[in-house]
Amino acid sequence: MKEYLKKLPEEILNPINCACAVASKNNMQAYLVGGFVRDLLLGVENLDLDIVVEGDGLRFAEDYASALKARLIRHRRFVTATVILEDNLKIDIATARKEVYPHPASLPVVTRSNLKDDLARRDFSINAMAVSIMGDNFGKLVDFFGGKNDLADKKIRILHDLSFIDDPTRILRAVRFEKRYDFRIEPETLKRLKAAVKLGMLEKVQPQRLRDELILILKDKEPLKEIKRIQQLSGFGFINPRLSISKKNLELLSSIEKEVGWFKKVYPERRRLDTWLIYLMGLIDSLDAKKVKNICANFVFKRGEESRLLSYRKLLSKLTQGLGRSSVEPTRIFHLLEPLPYEVILFAKAKYKNQNIQKHIMDFFEIYHGMKICVSGDDLRSLGFVPGPFYQKIFTIVLNAKLKGQVRTKDDELLLIKKLIKG
Ligand code: ATP
Protein backbone atom coordinates (compact mmCIF):
# COMPACT_ATOMS: atom_id res chain seq x y z
CA MET A 1 0.00 0.00 0.00
CA LYS A 2 3.05 2.26 0.30
CA GLU A 3 2.74 3.23 -3.37
CA TYR A 4 -0.94 4.15 -2.88
CA LEU A 5 -0.04 6.34 0.09
CA LYS A 6 2.81 8.06 -1.72
CA LYS A 7 0.46 9.17 -4.49
CA LEU A 8 -1.75 11.07 -2.03
CA PRO A 9 -1.76 14.86 -2.14
CA GLU A 10 0.55 16.63 0.37
CA GLU A 11 -2.36 17.94 2.44
CA ILE A 12 -3.20 14.33 3.34
CA LEU A 13 0.23 12.73 3.20
CA ASN A 14 1.81 15.21 5.63
CA PRO A 15 -0.63 14.49 8.48
CA ILE A 16 -0.25 10.75 7.80
CA ASN A 17 3.55 11.01 8.07
CA CYS A 18 3.14 13.06 11.22
CA ALA A 19 0.84 10.38 12.73
CA CYS A 20 3.52 7.82 11.88
CA ALA A 21 6.17 9.84 13.77
CA VAL A 22 3.90 10.31 16.81
CA ALA A 23 3.05 6.57 16.86
CA SER A 24 6.77 5.66 16.77
CA LYS A 25 7.66 8.16 19.49
CA ASN A 26 4.95 6.75 21.79
CA ASN A 27 5.58 3.19 20.68
CA MET A 28 1.90 2.73 19.82
CA GLN A 29 0.36 0.78 16.96
CA ALA A 30 -1.63 3.19 14.81
CA TYR A 31 -3.66 2.47 11.68
CA LEU A 32 -5.66 4.24 9.01
CA VAL A 33 -9.05 2.52 8.89
CA GLY A 34 -12.50 2.36 7.33
CA GLY A 35 -13.73 4.37 4.36
CA PHE A 36 -10.36 6.03 3.79
CA VAL A 37 -8.67 2.65 3.16
CA ARG A 38 -11.56 1.48 0.97
CA ASP A 39 -11.33 4.59 -1.19
CA LEU A 40 -7.54 4.45 -1.27
CA LEU A 41 -7.76 0.99 -2.86
CA LEU A 42 -10.51 2.14 -5.22
CA GLY A 43 -8.55 5.26 -6.23
CA VAL A 44 -11.41 7.48 -5.10
CA GLU A 45 -10.60 10.78 -3.36
CA ASN A 46 -11.44 10.74 0.35
CA LEU A 47 -10.31 13.48 2.71
CA ASP A 48 -11.75 11.93 5.90
CA LEU A 49 -8.87 10.38 7.78
CA ASP A 50 -9.80 7.87 10.49
CA ILE A 51 -6.99 6.66 12.73
CA VAL A 52 -7.31 3.80 15.22
CA VAL A 53 -4.71 3.38 17.95
CA GLU A 54 -4.07 0.25 20.02
CA GLY A 55 -3.58 1.73 23.48
CA ASP A 56 -4.42 5.18 24.72
CA GLY A 57 -6.02 6.92 21.74
CA LEU A 58 -6.62 10.14 23.66
CA ARG A 59 -2.96 10.46 24.63
CA PHE A 60 -1.98 9.82 21.02
CA ALA A 61 -4.47 12.48 19.89
CA GLU A 62 -3.02 15.05 22.32
CA ASP A 63 0.53 14.47 21.08
CA TYR A 64 -0.64 14.39 17.49
CA ALA A 65 -2.55 17.68 17.76
CA SER A 66 0.42 19.44 19.32
CA ALA A 67 2.81 18.02 16.66
CA LEU A 68 0.47 19.34 13.95
CA LYS A 69 -0.21 22.56 15.87
CA ALA A 70 -3.88 21.73 15.38
CA ARG A 71 -7.03 22.07 17.46
CA LEU A 72 -8.19 19.06 19.44
CA ILE A 73 -11.72 18.13 20.45
CA ARG A 74 -11.93 15.27 22.95
CA HIS A 75 -14.97 12.99 23.15
CA ARG A 76 -13.98 11.30 26.41
CA ARG A 77 -17.15 9.19 26.68
CA PHE A 78 -16.30 7.39 23.45
CA VAL A 79 -12.50 7.48 23.94
CA THR A 80 -12.21 9.31 20.64
CA ALA A 81 -10.97 12.73 19.55
CA THR A 82 -11.01 14.93 16.48
CA VAL A 83 -7.97 16.86 15.33
CA ILE A 84 -8.83 19.91 13.24
CA LEU A 85 -6.13 21.36 11.00
CA GLU A 86 -5.88 24.93 9.80
CA ASP A 87 -7.31 24.12 6.37
CA ASN A 88 -10.29 22.55 8.19
CA LEU A 89 -9.18 19.01 7.45
CA LYS A 90 -10.58 16.81 10.22
CA ILE A 91 -8.89 13.67 11.47
CA ASP A 92 -10.74 11.30 13.78
CA ILE A 93 -8.70 9.35 16.30
CA ALA A 94 -10.14 6.41 18.21
CA THR A 95 -8.89 3.86 20.68
CA ALA A 96 -9.27 0.34 19.25
CA ARG A 97 -12.44 -1.09 20.77
CA LYS A 98 -14.81 -3.99 20.91
CA GLU A 99 -18.57 -3.54 20.74
CA VAL A 100 -21.29 -5.77 22.13
CA TYR A 101 -24.97 -5.13 21.42
CA PRO A 102 -27.00 -5.96 24.56
CA HIS A 103 -30.29 -5.75 22.60
CA PRO A 104 -31.09 -5.59 18.89
CA ALA A 105 -30.95 -2.02 17.51
CA SER A 106 -29.61 -0.68 20.82
CA LEU A 107 -26.42 1.31 21.28
CA PRO A 108 -23.45 -1.00 21.81
CA VAL A 109 -21.48 -1.50 25.01
CA VAL A 110 -17.90 -0.51 24.24
CA THR A 111 -14.68 -1.85 25.76
CA ARG A 112 -11.06 -1.15 24.88
CA SER A 113 -9.51 -3.85 22.68
CA ASN A 114 -7.21 -4.57 19.74
CA LEU A 115 -7.35 -3.77 16.02
CA LYS A 116 -8.96 -7.08 15.06
CA ASP A 117 -11.92 -6.51 17.39
CA ASP A 118 -12.16 -2.94 16.17
CA LEU A 119 -12.42 -4.08 12.56
CA ALA A 120 -14.82 -6.91 13.46
CA ARG A 121 -17.40 -4.41 14.82
CA ARG A 122 -17.66 -2.68 11.43
CA ASP A 123 -20.47 -2.84 8.90
CA PHE A 124 -19.05 -4.43 5.74
CA SER A 125 -15.85 -6.19 4.71
CA ILE A 126 -14.92 -3.32 2.37
CA ASN A 127 -15.05 -0.92 5.35
CA ALA A 128 -13.17 -3.24 7.70
CA MET A 129 -9.62 -2.90 6.41
CA ALA A 130 -6.72 -1.01 7.97
CA VAL A 131 -3.31 0.25 6.84
CA SER A 132 -0.52 0.35 9.39
CA ILE A 133 1.30 3.64 9.81
CA MET A 134 3.79 2.35 12.35
CA GLY A 135 7.56 2.01 11.76
CA ASP A 136 8.61 -0.87 9.48
CA ASN A 137 4.98 -1.85 8.96
CA PHE A 138 4.17 1.55 7.41
CA GLY A 139 1.84 0.96 4.47
CA LYS A 140 1.02 -2.67 5.31
CA LEU A 141 -2.62 -3.63 4.61
CA VAL A 142 -4.48 -5.45 7.40
CA ASP A 143 -7.43 -7.34 5.97
CA PHE A 144 -8.92 -9.99 8.30
CA PHE A 145 -12.29 -10.23 6.53
CA GLY A 146 -11.51 -10.42 2.82
CA GLY A 147 -12.32 -6.78 2.13
CA LYS A 148 -9.80 -6.46 -0.70
CA ASN A 149 -11.28 -9.41 -2.58
CA ASP A 150 -14.80 -8.07 -2.07
CA LEU A 151 -13.70 -4.72 -3.45
CA ALA A 152 -12.34 -6.48 -6.53
CA ASP A 153 -15.56 -8.52 -6.84
CA LYS A 154 -17.69 -5.41 -6.20
CA LYS A 155 -19.48 -7.02 -3.25
CA ILE A 156 -21.13 -5.56 -0.16
CA ARG A 157 -20.81 -8.22 2.53
CA ILE A 158 -21.61 -8.13 6.26
CA LEU A 159 -19.14 -9.61 8.73
CA HIS A 160 -21.59 -11.79 10.69
CA ASP A 161 -25.15 -13.07 10.36
CA LEU A 162 -26.72 -10.78 12.97
CA SER A 163 -25.15 -7.60 11.67
CA PHE A 164 -28.41 -6.00 10.46
CA ILE A 165 -30.20 -7.06 13.66
CA ASP A 166 -27.50 -5.50 15.87
CA ASP A 167 -27.57 -2.28 13.90
CA PRO A 168 -30.37 -1.90 11.33
CA THR A 169 -28.95 1.43 10.09
CA ARG A 170 -26.59 -0.85 8.15
CA ILE A 171 -29.55 -1.63 5.87
CA LEU A 172 -29.41 1.97 4.61
CA ARG A 173 -25.61 1.92 4.56
CA ALA A 174 -25.58 -1.25 2.42
CA VAL A 175 -27.77 0.47 -0.17
CA ARG A 176 -25.63 3.61 -0.06
CA PHE A 177 -22.37 1.82 -0.80
CA GLU A 178 -23.97 -0.55 -3.33
CA LYS A 179 -25.34 2.26 -5.45
CA ARG A 180 -22.49 4.72 -4.92
CA TYR A 181 -19.86 2.30 -6.23
CA ASP A 182 -22.15 0.31 -8.50
CA PHE A 183 -21.51 -2.86 -6.42
CA ARG A 184 -23.93 -5.67 -5.49
CA ILE A 185 -25.13 -6.64 -2.03
CA GLU A 186 -24.01 -10.31 -2.13
CA PRO A 187 -26.78 -12.97 -1.85
CA GLU A 188 -26.29 -14.10 1.77
CA THR A 189 -26.07 -10.47 2.95
CA LEU A 190 -29.19 -9.62 0.92
CA LYS A 191 -31.04 -12.52 2.53
CA ARG A 192 -30.09 -11.24 6.01
CA LEU A 193 -31.03 -7.70 5.07
CA LYS A 194 -34.48 -8.74 3.87
CA ALA A 195 -35.02 -10.83 7.02
CA ALA A 196 -34.17 -7.81 9.20
CA VAL A 197 -36.60 -5.65 7.21
CA LYS A 198 -39.31 -8.28 7.66
CA LEU A 199 -38.73 -8.20 11.41
CA GLY A 200 -39.38 -4.43 11.33
CA MET A 201 -35.87 -3.68 12.57
CA LEU A 202 -35.66 -0.26 10.92
CA GLU A 203 -38.58 0.98 12.98
CA LYS A 204 -36.77 -0.04 16.17
CA VAL A 205 -33.77 2.25 15.68
CA GLN A 206 -33.42 5.59 17.43
CA PRO A 207 -34.85 8.05 14.83
CA GLN A 208 -31.84 10.41 14.93
CA ARG A 209 -29.59 7.58 13.78
CA LEU A 210 -31.91 6.87 10.85
CA ARG A 211 -32.01 10.60 10.07
CA ASP A 212 -28.21 10.75 9.90
CA GLU A 213 -28.05 7.82 7.47
CA LEU A 214 -30.95 9.21 5.41
CA ILE A 215 -29.19 12.55 5.09
CA LEU A 216 -25.98 10.80 3.97
CA ILE A 217 -27.99 9.01 1.27
CA LEU A 218 -29.66 12.21 0.09
CA LYS A 219 -26.29 13.99 0.07
CA ASP A 220 -24.64 11.35 -2.11
CA LYS A 221 -23.92 12.04 -5.76
CA GLU A 222 -26.88 10.14 -7.21
CA PRO A 223 -29.45 9.78 -4.44
CA LEU A 224 -32.22 8.76 -6.80
CA LYS A 225 -30.60 5.36 -7.42
CA GLU A 226 -30.37 4.82 -3.67
CA ILE A 227 -33.96 5.96 -3.10
CA LYS A 228 -35.24 3.49 -5.71
CA ARG A 229 -33.30 0.64 -4.12
CA ILE A 230 -34.61 1.47 -0.63
CA GLN A 231 -38.11 1.59 -2.05
CA GLN A 232 -37.54 -1.88 -3.47
CA LEU A 233 -35.95 -3.40 -0.35
CA SER A 234 -37.69 -1.82 2.64
CA GLY A 235 -39.81 1.13 1.56
CA PHE A 236 -39.80 4.38 3.55
CA GLY A 237 -42.14 3.35 6.36
CA PHE A 238 -39.33 4.16 8.78
CA ILE A 239 -39.86 7.86 7.97
CA ASN A 240 -43.63 7.64 8.30
CA PRO A 241 -45.82 4.51 8.15
CA ARG A 242 -48.06 6.24 5.58
CA LEU A 243 -45.22 7.13 3.26
CA SER A 244 -45.07 5.22 0.00
CA ILE A 245 -43.27 6.43 -3.07
CA SER A 246 -45.56 6.65 -6.08
CA LYS A 247 -44.64 6.99 -9.74
CA LYS A 248 -45.48 10.69 -9.43
CA ASN A 249 -43.04 11.01 -6.52
CA LEU A 250 -40.32 9.35 -8.54
CA GLU A 251 -40.95 11.74 -11.43
CA LEU A 252 -40.68 14.66 -9.03
CA LEU A 253 -37.44 13.29 -7.59
CA SER A 254 -35.95 12.86 -11.02
CA SER A 255 -37.00 16.41 -11.88
CA ILE A 256 -35.27 17.56 -8.67
CA GLU A 257 -32.12 15.74 -9.79
CA LYS A 258 -32.25 17.65 -13.08
CA GLU A 259 -32.79 21.04 -11.44
CA VAL A 260 -30.03 20.53 -8.87
CA GLY A 261 -27.65 19.53 -11.70
CA TRP A 262 -28.67 22.61 -13.71
CA PHE A 263 -28.19 24.98 -10.79
CA LYS A 264 -24.77 23.61 -9.82
CA LYS A 265 -23.58 23.77 -13.42
CA VAL A 266 -24.88 27.25 -14.20
CA TYR A 267 -24.18 28.87 -10.83
CA PRO A 268 -21.19 27.05 -9.32
CA GLU A 269 -20.18 30.16 -7.37
CA ARG A 270 -23.50 30.65 -5.59
CA ARG A 271 -24.23 29.66 -2.00
CA ARG A 272 -23.85 25.95 -1.24
CA LEU A 273 -27.16 24.15 -1.59
CA ASP A 274 -28.57 21.75 1.00
CA THR A 275 -29.52 19.43 -1.82
CA TRP A 276 -30.54 16.70 0.61
CA LEU A 277 -33.36 18.93 1.85
CA ILE A 278 -34.74 19.35 -1.67
CA TYR A 279 -34.73 15.58 -2.15
CA LEU A 280 -36.43 15.16 1.22
CA MET A 281 -39.12 17.66 0.19
CA GLY A 282 -39.68 15.47 -2.88
CA LEU A 283 -39.69 12.28 -0.86
CA ILE A 284 -42.35 13.44 1.59
CA ASP A 285 -44.32 15.62 -0.81
CA SER A 286 -47.40 13.41 -0.60
CA LEU A 287 -47.71 13.77 3.19
CA ASP A 288 -49.81 16.51 4.78
CA ALA A 289 -48.26 19.29 6.89
CA LYS A 290 -49.16 17.61 10.18
CA LYS A 291 -47.28 14.45 9.26
CA VAL A 292 -44.30 16.47 8.08
CA LYS A 293 -44.30 18.29 11.41
CA ASN A 294 -44.31 14.95 13.23
CA ILE A 295 -41.39 13.73 11.13
CA CYS A 296 -39.42 16.89 11.97
CA ALA A 297 -40.07 16.42 15.68
CA ASN A 298 -39.32 12.69 15.59
CA PHE A 299 -36.10 13.07 13.58
CA VAL A 300 -35.12 16.18 15.55
CA PHE A 301 -34.39 18.31 12.52
CA LYS A 302 -32.72 21.65 13.18
CA ARG A 303 -34.97 24.70 13.22
CA GLY A 304 -33.78 26.04 9.86
CA GLU A 305 -34.27 22.63 8.25
CA GLU A 306 -37.73 22.25 9.72
CA SER A 307 -38.81 25.70 8.59
CA ARG A 308 -37.72 24.99 5.00
CA LEU A 309 -39.48 21.61 5.03
CA LEU A 310 -42.68 23.04 6.45
CA SER A 311 -42.97 26.52 5.07
CA TYR A 312 -42.50 25.60 1.43
CA ARG A 313 -46.04 24.23 1.28
CA LYS A 314 -47.64 27.57 2.15
CA LEU A 315 -45.24 29.50 -0.04
CA LEU A 316 -45.68 27.30 -3.05
CA SER A 317 -49.34 28.15 -3.61
CA LYS A 318 -48.45 31.84 -3.36
CA LEU A 319 -45.67 31.28 -5.85
CA THR A 320 -47.74 29.42 -8.41
CA GLN A 321 -50.43 32.10 -8.27
CA GLY A 322 -47.86 34.87 -8.46
CA LEU A 323 -45.71 33.48 -11.24
CA GLY A 324 -48.17 31.45 -13.29
CA ARG A 325 -48.96 34.27 -15.75
CA SER A 326 -46.79 35.06 -18.76
CA SER A 327 -46.20 38.68 -17.89
CA VAL A 328 -45.20 39.44 -14.33
CA GLU A 329 -43.59 42.66 -13.12
CA PRO A 330 -39.89 42.18 -12.25
CA THR A 331 -40.60 43.75 -8.86
CA ARG A 332 -43.16 41.04 -8.15
CA ILE A 333 -40.77 38.26 -9.18
CA PHE A 334 -38.08 39.76 -6.97
CA HIS A 335 -40.22 40.34 -3.90
CA LEU A 336 -41.74 36.84 -4.14
CA LEU A 337 -38.51 34.93 -4.63
CA GLU A 338 -35.76 36.95 -2.98
CA PRO A 339 -36.78 36.11 0.63
CA LEU A 340 -36.98 32.37 -0.13
CA PRO A 341 -34.22 29.83 0.45
CA TYR A 342 -32.70 28.45 -2.77
CA GLU A 343 -33.91 24.99 -1.79
CA VAL A 344 -37.54 26.13 -1.88
CA ILE A 345 -37.16 27.94 -5.21
CA LEU A 346 -35.49 24.94 -6.84
CA PHE A 347 -38.12 22.62 -5.45
CA ALA A 348 -40.80 24.84 -6.98
CA LYS A 349 -38.95 24.77 -10.30
CA ALA A 350 -38.83 20.97 -10.15
CA LYS A 351 -42.47 20.60 -9.16
CA TYR A 352 -44.19 23.10 -11.43
CA LYS A 353 -43.55 22.56 -15.08
CA ASN A 354 -45.65 25.56 -16.13
CA GLN A 355 -43.51 27.44 -18.69
CA ASN A 356 -44.20 30.83 -17.15
CA ILE A 357 -43.05 29.73 -13.71
CA GLN A 358 -39.93 28.20 -15.24
CA LYS A 359 -39.10 31.41 -17.10
CA HIS A 360 -39.68 33.73 -14.16
CA ILE A 361 -37.51 31.61 -11.85
CA MET A 362 -34.70 31.52 -14.44
CA ASP A 363 -34.97 35.31 -14.85
CA PHE A 364 -34.82 35.68 -11.10
CA PHE A 365 -31.56 33.72 -10.82
CA GLU A 366 -30.09 35.39 -13.90
CA ILE A 367 -31.12 39.03 -13.50
CA TYR A 368 -32.82 40.01 -10.26
CA HIS A 369 -31.34 37.82 -7.54
CA GLY A 370 -29.33 39.82 -4.97
CA MET A 371 -30.03 43.12 -6.71
CA LYS A 372 -29.09 46.07 -4.49
CA ILE A 373 -29.23 49.80 -4.83
CA CYS A 374 -26.10 52.00 -4.62
CA VAL A 375 -27.42 54.98 -2.66
CA SER A 376 -27.18 54.78 1.12
CA GLY A 377 -28.50 56.66 4.15
CA ASP A 378 -25.36 58.82 4.02
CA ASP A 379 -26.26 59.92 0.50
CA LEU A 380 -29.76 60.89 1.61
CA ARG A 381 -28.30 62.81 4.56
CA SER A 382 -25.95 64.67 2.23
CA LEU A 383 -28.99 65.63 0.17
CA GLY A 384 -30.35 67.23 3.34
CA PHE A 385 -33.00 64.70 4.35
CA VAL A 386 -33.58 64.05 8.04
CA PRO A 387 -33.37 60.29 8.84
CA GLY A 388 -36.73 58.53 9.35
CA PRO A 389 -39.13 55.91 7.91
CA PHE A 390 -39.16 58.01 4.78
CA TYR A 391 -35.68 56.64 3.91
CA GLN A 392 -37.03 53.09 3.55
CA LYS A 393 -39.77 54.32 1.22
CA ILE A 394 -37.20 55.98 -1.02
CA PHE A 395 -34.98 52.89 -1.04
CA THR A 396 -37.93 50.70 -2.09
CA ILE A 397 -38.88 53.06 -4.92
CA VAL A 398 -35.27 53.15 -6.16
CA LEU A 399 -34.94 49.36 -5.95
CA ASN A 400 -38.17 48.86 -7.90
CA ALA A 401 -36.96 51.30 -10.55
CA LYS A 402 -33.71 49.38 -10.77
CA LEU A 403 -35.52 46.05 -11.12
CA LYS A 404 -37.52 47.53 -13.98
CA GLY A 405 -34.29 48.70 -15.63
CA GLN A 406 -35.23 52.39 -15.23
CA VAL A 407 -32.03 53.24 -13.34
CA ARG A 408 -28.60 51.64 -13.56
CA THR A 409 -25.87 53.73 -11.97
CA LYS A 410 -25.65 55.57 -8.68
CA ASP A 411 -26.02 58.88 -10.56
CA ASP A 412 -29.29 57.58 -12.09
CA GLU A 413 -30.50 56.70 -8.61
CA LEU A 414 -29.65 60.14 -7.19
CA LEU A 415 -31.34 61.82 -10.14
CA LEU A 416 -34.47 59.77 -9.54
CA ILE A 417 -34.50 60.71 -5.85
CA LYS A 418 -34.16 64.39 -6.65
CA LYS A 419 -37.03 64.13 -9.17
CA LEU A 420 -39.17 62.34 -6.60
CA ILE A 421 -38.61 65.04 -4.03
CA LYS A 422 -39.36 67.76 -6.50
CA GLY A 423 -42.55 65.92 -7.48
P1 ATP B 1 -18.25 7.86 3.51
O1 ATP B 1 -17.32 7.82 2.35
O2 ATP B 1 -19.67 7.91 3.12
O3 ATP B 1 -17.89 8.86 4.56
P2 ATP B 1 -17.35 5.94 5.43
O4 ATP B 1 -17.12 4.46 5.26
O5 ATP B 1 -16.17 6.78 5.74
O6 ATP B 1 -18.10 6.42 4.14
P3 ATP B 1 -18.57 6.75 7.90
O7 ATP B 1 -20.05 6.82 8.18
O8 ATP B 1 -17.76 7.98 7.98
O9 ATP B 1 -18.50 6.09 6.47
O10 ATP B 1 -17.96 5.66 8.86
C1 ATP B 1 -16.57 5.42 8.98
C2 ATP B 1 -16.33 3.94 9.24
O11 ATP B 1 -16.94 3.57 10.47
C3 ATP B 1 -16.94 3.03 8.19
O12 ATP B 1 -16.05 2.84 7.10
C4 ATP B 1 -17.17 1.77 8.96
O13 ATP B 1 -15.96 1.04 9.08
C5 ATP B 1 -17.51 2.27 10.34
N1 ATP B 1 -18.97 2.40 10.54
C6 ATP B 1 -19.72 3.51 10.38
N2 ATP B 1 -21.00 3.26 10.67
C7 ATP B 1 -21.08 1.98 11.05
C8 ATP B 1 -22.14 1.14 11.49
N3 ATP B 1 -23.39 1.57 11.57
N4 ATP B 1 -21.83 -0.14 11.80
C9 ATP B 1 -20.56 -0.58 11.74
N5 ATP B 1 -19.53 0.15 11.31
C10 ATP B 1 -19.76 1.42 10.98
Coordinates of C-alpha atoms in Angstrom, one line a residue, residues 1 40 122 140 162 187 223 234 293 364 381-382 412 423:
M1 CA 0.0 0.0 0.0
L40 CA -7.5 4.5 -1.3
R122 CA -17.7 -2.7 11.4
K140 CA 1.0 -2.7 5.3
L162 CA -26.7 -10.8 13.0
P187 CA -26.8 -13.0 -1.9
P223 CA -29.5 9.8 -4.4
S234 CA -37.7 -1.8 2.6
K293 CA -44.3 18.3 11.4
F364 CA -34.8 35.7 -11.1
R381 CA -28.3 62.8 4.6
S382 CA -26.0 64.7 2.2
D412 CA -29.3 57.6 -12.1
G423 CA -42.5 65.9 -7.5

